[in-house]
Amino acid sequence: MEVIIAETPTDVGRIAAQIIASIVSAKPAAVLGFATGSSPSGIYSDLADIRQSGDLDLSNARGFALDEYVGIPTSHPASYAAVVQRDIAAPLGMRQGNITVPDGRRADHDKGCRDFEEAMSLAGGIDIQILGIGTNGHIGFNEPTSSLASRTRIKTLTVQTRTDNARFFAGADEVPTHCITQGLGTILEAKRLLLVAQGGQKARAIAAAGEGPVSSMWPASVLQLHPCATVIVDEDAARHLELADYYRHAFQNKPTQAVST
Ligand code: F6R
């Protein structure tokens, strides 16, 4: 796993956006995996800026969202279908038909989840999966004790996650109790993983994910099993990393052709 410690939250988004832009420049029909929430918002605005400058064309790229709430309409402003369209696809100039979000309104969730996974594999799999991390270490909505081999499925949100996400709703009680999320096994199939985190409230989860044992208690620790995972954090989120000095040294001295980590 490559850990990059950026000086500021803004730098986290900038470095991540450059990695994604270089992938799309090399492969204009790249398949991107989108996280929603606050952590990746700087990535999307930086990518939109690069696009505005004429250096990036995402019109042939495809995108798959990591997760979706169950029980709210796609017209709800906090539904990930709405967020992905409004905050990602539109500013990045992606075609609406090129974006797939798990469907939280299906009567048969198992079938809906299988269809979603099939669509991802028909698209050729995810070239780069963008991830945030919950304060409890979740990625996607794979809450602690999720199977490390899990696939896209319906999942019950923890009280912690519902409290953390209350800011996107009228209150914590309005946050749905369930979601559809790509599984940890699904996420591991992406060709590249890129996790971003900012702020001291993520520091414990980042240390557990990067330097603790691989454990379903800290689902993001599954990134340690991936051959090409990059974690970009700001100084506050890096606060509990034991090997912070090594990560800084390694980034400053990175071999130009290094891809695997
Ligand atoms: C959202 C997602 C979640 C968030 C995580 C952090 O699609 O998959 O794992 O990335 O809850 O959320 P923020 O970035 O809002 O702190």
CSV table of C-alpha atoms and ligand atoms in Angstrom, one decimal:
chain,number,residue,atom,x,y,z
A,1,MET,CA,0.0,0.0,0.0
A,2,GLU,CA,1.3,3.4,-0.9
A,3,VAL,CA,0.5,6.1,1.7
A,4,ILE,CA,0.9,9.8,0.6
A,5,ILE,CA,0.7,12.4,3.3
A,6,ALA,CA,-0.4,15.7,1.8
A,7,GLU,CA,0.2,19.0,3.5
A,8,THR,CA,-3.4,20.2,3.3
A,9,PRO,CA,-6.9,18.8,2.6
A,10,THR,CA,-6.8,20.7,-0.8
A,11,ASP,CA,-3.6,18.9,-1.7
A,12,VAL,CA,-5.3,15.5,-1.0
A,13,GLY,CA,-7.9,16.3,-3.7
A,14,ARG,CA,-5.3,17.7,-6.1
A,15,ILE,CA,-2.9,14.7,-6.0
A,16,ALA,CA,-5.8,12.3,-6.3
A,17,ALA,CA,-7.3,14.2,-9.3
A,18,GLN,CA,-3.9,14.1,-11.1
A,19,ILE,CA,-3.8,10.3,-10.7
A,20,ILE,CA,-7.3,9.9,-12.1
A,21,ALA,CA,-6.7,12.4,-14.9
A,22,SER,CA,-3.6,10.5,-16.0
A,23,ILE,CA,-5.6,7.2,-16.1
A,24,VAL,CA,-8.3,8.8,-18.2
A,25,SER,CA,-5.8,10.5,-20.5
A,26,ALA,CA,-4.3,7.0,-21.2
A,27,LYS,CA,-7.7,5.3,-21.5
A,28,PRO,CA,-10.5,7.8,-22.4
A,29,ALA,CA,-13.1,5.0,-22.0
A,30,ALA,CA,-11.9,4.3,-18.4
A,31,VAL,CA,-14.3,2.9,-15.9
A,32,LEU,CA,-14.3,4.9,-12.7
A,33,GLY,CA,-15.6,3.9,-9.3
A,34,PHE,CA,-17.2,6.8,-7.4
A,35,ALA,CA,-17.4,7.3,-3.7
A,36,THR,CA,-19.7,10.0,-2.5
A,37,GLY,CA,-19.7,12.0,0.7
A,38,SER,CA,-17.3,14.9,1.7
A,39,SER,CA,-13.9,13.2,1.3
A,40,PRO,CA,-13.7,13.0,-2.5
A,41,SER,CA,-15.5,16.3,-3.2
A,42,GLY,CA,-12.2,18.0,-3.8
A,43,ILE,CA,-11.2,15.4,-6.3
A,44,TYR,CA,-14.3,16.0,-8.3
A,45,SER,CA,-14.0,19.7,-8.3
A,46,ASP,CA,-10.3,19.5,-9.3
A,47,LEU,CA,-11.2,17.1,-12.1
A,48,ALA,CA,-13.9,19.6,-13.2
A,49,ASP,CA,-11.2,22.3,-13.2
A,50,ILE,CA,-8.8,20.2,-15.3
A,51,ARG,CA,-11.7,19.5,-17.7
A,52,GLN,CA,-12.5,23.2,-17.9
A,53,SER,CA,-8.9,23.9,-18.9
A,54,GLY,CA,-9.4,21.6,-21.8
A,55,ASP,CA,-6.9,18.9,-20.6
A,56,LEU,CA,-9.4,16.2,-19.8
A,57,ASP,CA,-12.3,14.6,-21.6
A,58,LEU,CA,-14.6,12.3,-19.6
A,59,SER,CA,-17.3,12.0,-22.2
A,60,ASN,CA,-16.4,8.4,-23.0
A,61,ALA,CA,-15.6,7.4,-19.4
A,62,ARG,CA,-18.0,5.2,-17.5
A,63,GLY,CA,-18.8,5.4,-13.8
A,64,PHE,CA,-20.2,3.1,-11.1
A,65,ALA,CA,-21.2,4.3,-7.7
A,66,LEU,CA,-20.1,2.4,-4.6
A,67,ASP,CA,-23.4,2.5,-2.8
A,68,GLU,CA,-26.9,3.8,-2.4
A,69,TYR,CA,-29.4,4.3,0.4
A,70,VAL,CA,-32.5,2.0,0.5
A,71,GLY,CA,-35.9,3.5,1.0
A,72,ILE,CA,-35.5,7.1,-0.4
A,73,PRO,CA,-36.4,8.1,-4.0
A,74,THR,CA,-33.7,9.0,-6.4
A,75,SER,CA,-35.2,12.5,-6.4
A,76,HIS,CA,-34.1,12.9,-2.8
A,77,PRO,CA,-31.1,15.3,-2.8
A,78,ALA,CA,-29.1,13.0,-0.5
A,79,SER,CA,-29.7,9.9,-2.6
A,80,TYR,CA,-26.5,8.9,-4.2
A,81,ALA,CA,-28.2,8.7,-7.6
A,82,ALA,CA,-28.9,12.5,-7.2
A,83,VAL,CA,-25.5,13.2,-5.7
A,84,VAL,CA,-23.6,11.4,-8.5
A,85,GLN,CA,-25.5,13.1,-11.2
A,86,ARG,CA,-25.4,16.6,-9.6
A,87,ASP,CA,-21.9,16.6,-8.1
A,88,ILE,CA,-19.9,14.3,-10.3
A,89,ALA,CA,-21.4,13.4,-13.7
A,90,ALA,CA,-22.6,16.9,-14.6
A,91,PRO,CA,-19.5,18.9,-13.6
A,92,LEU,CA,-17.2,16.3,-15.2
A,93,GLY,CA,-19.2,16.2,-18.5
A,94,MET,CA,-20.0,12.5,-18.3
A,95,ARG,CA,-23.0,11.1,-20.2
A,96,GLN,CA,-25.9,10.1,-17.9
A,97,GLY,CA,-26.2,6.7,-19.6
A,98,ASN,CA,-22.6,6.0,-18.7
A,99,ILE,CA,-23.2,6.2,-15.0
A,100,THR,CA,-24.7,3.3,-12.9
A,101,VAL,CA,-25.7,3.6,-9.3
A,102,PRO,CA,-27.0,0.6,-7.2
A,103,ASP,CA,-30.8,0.7,-7.1
A,104,GLY,CA,-32.1,1.1,-3.6
A,105,ARG,CA,-35.7,0.8,-4.6
A,106,ARG,CA,-35.8,-2.7,-6.1
A,107,ALA,CA,-38.4,-5.1,-4.7
A,108,ASP,CA,-35.8,-7.9,-5.2
A,109,HIS,CA,-32.5,-6.5,-3.8
A,110,ASP,CA,-30.6,-9.8,-4.4
A,111,LYS,CA,-31.4,-9.6,-8.1
A,112,GLY,CA,-30.7,-5.9,-8.3
A,113,CYS,CA,-27.3,-6.5,-6.7
A,114,ARG,CA,-26.5,-9.3,-9.1
A,115,ASP,CA,-27.5,-7.0,-12.1
A,116,PHE,CA,-25.3,-4.3,-10.7
A,117,GLU,CA,-22.2,-6.6,-10.5
A,118,GLU,CA,-22.9,-8.0,-13.9
A,119,ALA,CA,-23.0,-4.4,-15.4
A,120,MET,CA,-19.7,-3.7,-13.8
A,121,SER,CA,-18.1,-6.8,-15.3
A,122,LEU,CA,-19.7,-6.2,-18.7
A,123,ALA,CA,-18.0,-2.8,-18.6
A,124,GLY,CA,-14.7,-4.5,-18.1
A,125,GLY,CA,-14.3,-3.9,-14.4
A,126,ILE,CA,-13.3,-0.7,-12.5
A,127,ASP,CA,-10.0,0.9,-13.6
A,128,ILE,CA,-9.8,3.0,-10.5
A,129,GLN,CA,-12.0,2.9,-7.5
A,130,ILE,CA,-12.2,6.1,-5.4
A,131,LEU,CA,-12.9,5.5,-1.8
A,132,GLY,CA,-13.6,7.6,1.4
A,133,ILE,CA,-13.4,6.0,4.8
A,134,GLY,CA,-15.9,6.1,7.7
A,135,THR,CA,-14.9,7.0,11.2
A,136,ASN,CA,-15.5,3.3,12.0
A,137,GLY,CA,-13.3,2.2,9.1
A,138,HIS,CA,-16.0,1.3,6.6
A,139,ILE,CA,-15.4,1.6,2.9
A,140,GLY,CA,-18.5,1.8,0.7
A,141,PHE,CA,-21.0,1.0,3.4
A,142,ASN,CA,-19.2,-2.2,4.5
A,143,GLU,CA,-19.6,-1.7,8.2
A,144,PRO,CA,-17.3,-3.4,10.7
A,145,THR,CA,-17.5,-7.2,10.6
A,146,SER,CA,-18.5,-7.2,6.9
A,147,SER,CA,-17.1,-10.3,5.2
A,148,LEU,CA,-13.8,-9.6,3.5
A,149,ALA,CA,-15.1,-11.6,0.6
A,150,SER,CA,-18.5,-9.8,0.5
A,151,ARG,CA,-20.3,-8.9,-2.8
A,152,THR,CA,-22.8,-6.1,-3.5
A,153,ARG,CA,-25.7,-6.6,-1.1
A,154,ILE,CA,-28.1,-4.9,1.2
A,155,LYS,CA,-26.5,-3.9,4.5
A,156,THR,CA,-27.7,-2.4,7.8
A,157,LEU,CA,-26.0,1.0,8.6
A,158,THR,CA,-24.5,1.4,12.1
A,159,VAL,CA,-25.8,4.1,14.4
A,160,GLN,CA,-22.3,5.7,14.0
A,161,THR,CA,-22.7,6.0,10.2
A,162,ARG,CA,-26.2,7.3,10.5
A,163,THR,CA,-25.1,9.9,13.0
A,164,ASP,CA,-22.1,10.9,10.8
A,165,ASN,CA,-24.3,11.2,7.7
A,166,ALA,CA,-27.1,13.2,9.5
A,167,ARG,CA,-25.6,16.4,8.0
A,168,PHE,CA,-26.9,15.4,4.6
A,169,PHE,CA,-30.4,14.9,5.9
A,170,ALA,CA,-32.9,16.9,8.1
A,171,GLY,CA,-31.6,14.9,11.1
A,172,ALA,CA,-30.2,11.5,12.1
A,173,ASP,CA,-33.7,9.9,12.2
A,174,GLU,CA,-34.1,10.8,8.5
A,175,VAL,CA,-31.0,8.8,7.5
A,176,PRO,CA,-32.1,5.5,6.0
A,177,THR,CA,-31.4,2.4,8.1
A,178,HIS,CA,-30.2,0.3,5.1
A,179,CYS,CA,-28.2,0.7,2.0
A,180,ILE,CA,-26.9,-1.3,-1.0
A,181,THR,CA,-23.2,-1.4,-1.1
A,182,GLN,CA,-20.5,-3.0,-3.2
A,183,GLY,CA,-18.9,-5.7,-1.1
A,184,LEU,CA,-15.3,-5.8,0.1
A,185,GLY,CA,-14.6,-8.6,-2.4
A,186,THR,CA,-16.2,-6.5,-5.2
A,187,ILE,CA,-14.0,-3.5,-4.3
A,188,LEU,CA,-10.9,-5.6,-4.3
A,189,GLU,CA,-11.5,-6.5,-7.9
A,190,ALA,CA,-10.9,-2.9,-9.1
A,191,LYS,CA,-7.6,-2.6,-10.9
A,192,ARG,CA,-6.6,0.3,-8.7
A,193,LEU,CA,-7.8,1.6,-5.3
A,194,LEU,CA,-7.5,5.2,-4.3
A,195,LEU,CA,-8.6,6.1,-0.8
A,196,VAL,CA,-8.7,9.7,0.5
A,197,ALA,CA,-9.2,11.0,4.0
A,198,GLN,CA,-9.0,14.4,5.7
A,199,GLY,CA,-9.2,15.5,9.3
A,200,GLY,CA,-8.4,14.1,12.7
A,201,GLN,CA,-11.8,12.3,13.0
A,202,LYS,CA,-10.4,9.8,10.4
A,203,ALA,CA,-7.0,9.3,12.0
A,204,ARG,CA,-7.8,6.2,14.0
A,205,ALA,CA,-9.5,4.5,11.1
A,206,ILE,CA,-6.5,5.4,8.8
A,207,ALA,CA,-4.0,4.0,11.2
A,208,ALA,CA,-6.0,0.8,11.7
A,209,ALA,CA,-6.5,0.4,7.9
A,210,GLY,CA,-2.9,1.0,6.9
A,211,GLU,CA,-0.9,-0.4,9.8
A,212,GLY,CA,-3.2,-2.7,11.8
A,213,PRO,CA,-4.0,-6.3,11.1
A,214,VAL,CA,-6.3,-7.1,8.2
A,215,SER,CA,-9.6,-7.4,10.1
A,216,SER,CA,-13.3,-7.1,9.3
A,217,MET,CA,-13.4,-4.9,12.5
A,218,TRP,CA,-11.7,-2.3,10.3
A,219,PRO,CA,-13.0,-3.0,6.8
A,220,ALA,CA,-10.6,-0.6,5.1
A,221,SER,CA,-7.7,-2.8,6.2
A,222,VAL,CA,-8.7,-5.0,3.3
A,223,LEU,CA,-6.8,-2.6,1.1
A,224,GLN,CA,-3.6,-4.3,2.4
A,225,LEU,CA,-4.6,-7.3,0.2
A,226,HIS,CA,-4.7,-5.2,-3.0
A,227,PRO,CA,-1.6,-5.0,-5.2
A,228,CYS,CA,-2.2,-1.4,-6.2
A,229,ALA,CA,-3.8,0.6,-3.4
A,230,THR,CA,-3.0,4.3,-2.7
A,231,VAL,CA,-4.1,6.1,0.4
A,232,ILE,CA,-3.8,9.9,0.4
A,233,VAL,CA,-4.3,11.7,3.7
A,234,ASP,CA,-3.8,15.2,5.1
A,235,GLU,CA,-1.6,15.8,8.2
A,236,ASP,CA,-4.5,15.5,10.6
A,237,ALA,CA,-5.7,12.2,9.2
A,238,ALA,CA,-2.1,10.9,9.3
A,239,ARG,CA,-1.8,11.8,13.0
A,240,HIS,CA,-1.7,8.2,14.3
A,241,LEU,CA,0.5,6.6,11.5
A,242,GLU,CA,3.6,5.1,13.1
A,243,LEU,CA,5.5,5.1,9.8
A,244,ALA,CA,4.6,8.6,8.7
A,245,ASP,CA,8.3,9.6,8.2
A,246,TYR,CA,8.8,6.5,6.0
A,247,TYR,CA,5.8,7.4,3.8
A,248,ARG,CA,7.0,10.9,3.3
A,249,HIS,CA,10.5,9.6,2.4
A,250,ALA,CA,9.1,7.0,0.0
A,251,PHE,CA,6.9,9.6,-1.8
A,252,GLN,CA,9.8,12.0,-2.2
A,253,ASN,CA,12.0,9.2,-3.6
A,254,LYS,CA,9.4,7.3,-5.6
A,255,PRO,CA,10.8,5.5,-8.6
A,256,THR,CA,9.2,6.9,-11.7
A,257,GLN,CA,8.0,3.6,-13.0
A,258,ALA,CA,6.6,2.3,-9.7
A,259,VAL,CA,2.9,1.2,-10.1
A,260,SER,CA,2.5,-1.8,-7.7
A,261,THR,CA,2.8,-1.0,-4.0
B,1,F6R,C1,-19.9,7.0,0.3
B,1,F6R,C2,-19.1,5.9,0.9
B,1,F6R,C3,-18.6,6.0,2.3
B,1,F6R,C4,-18.0,7.4,2.6
B,1,F6R,C5,-17.6,7.4,4.1
B,1,F6R,C6,-16.9,8.7,4.4
B,1,F6R,O1,-20.2,6.6,-1.1
B,1,F6R,O2,-18.9,4.9,0.3
B,1,F6R,O3,-17.7,5.0,2.6
B,1,F6R,O4,-16.8,7.5,1.8
B,1,F6R,O5,-18.7,7.3,4.9
B,1,F6R,O6,-17.8,9.8,4.2
B,1,F6R,P1,-17.3,11.3,4.2
B,1,F6R,O7,-16.4,11.4,3.1
B,1,F6R,O8,-18.6,12.1,4.0
B,1,F6R,O9,-16.7,11.5,5.6
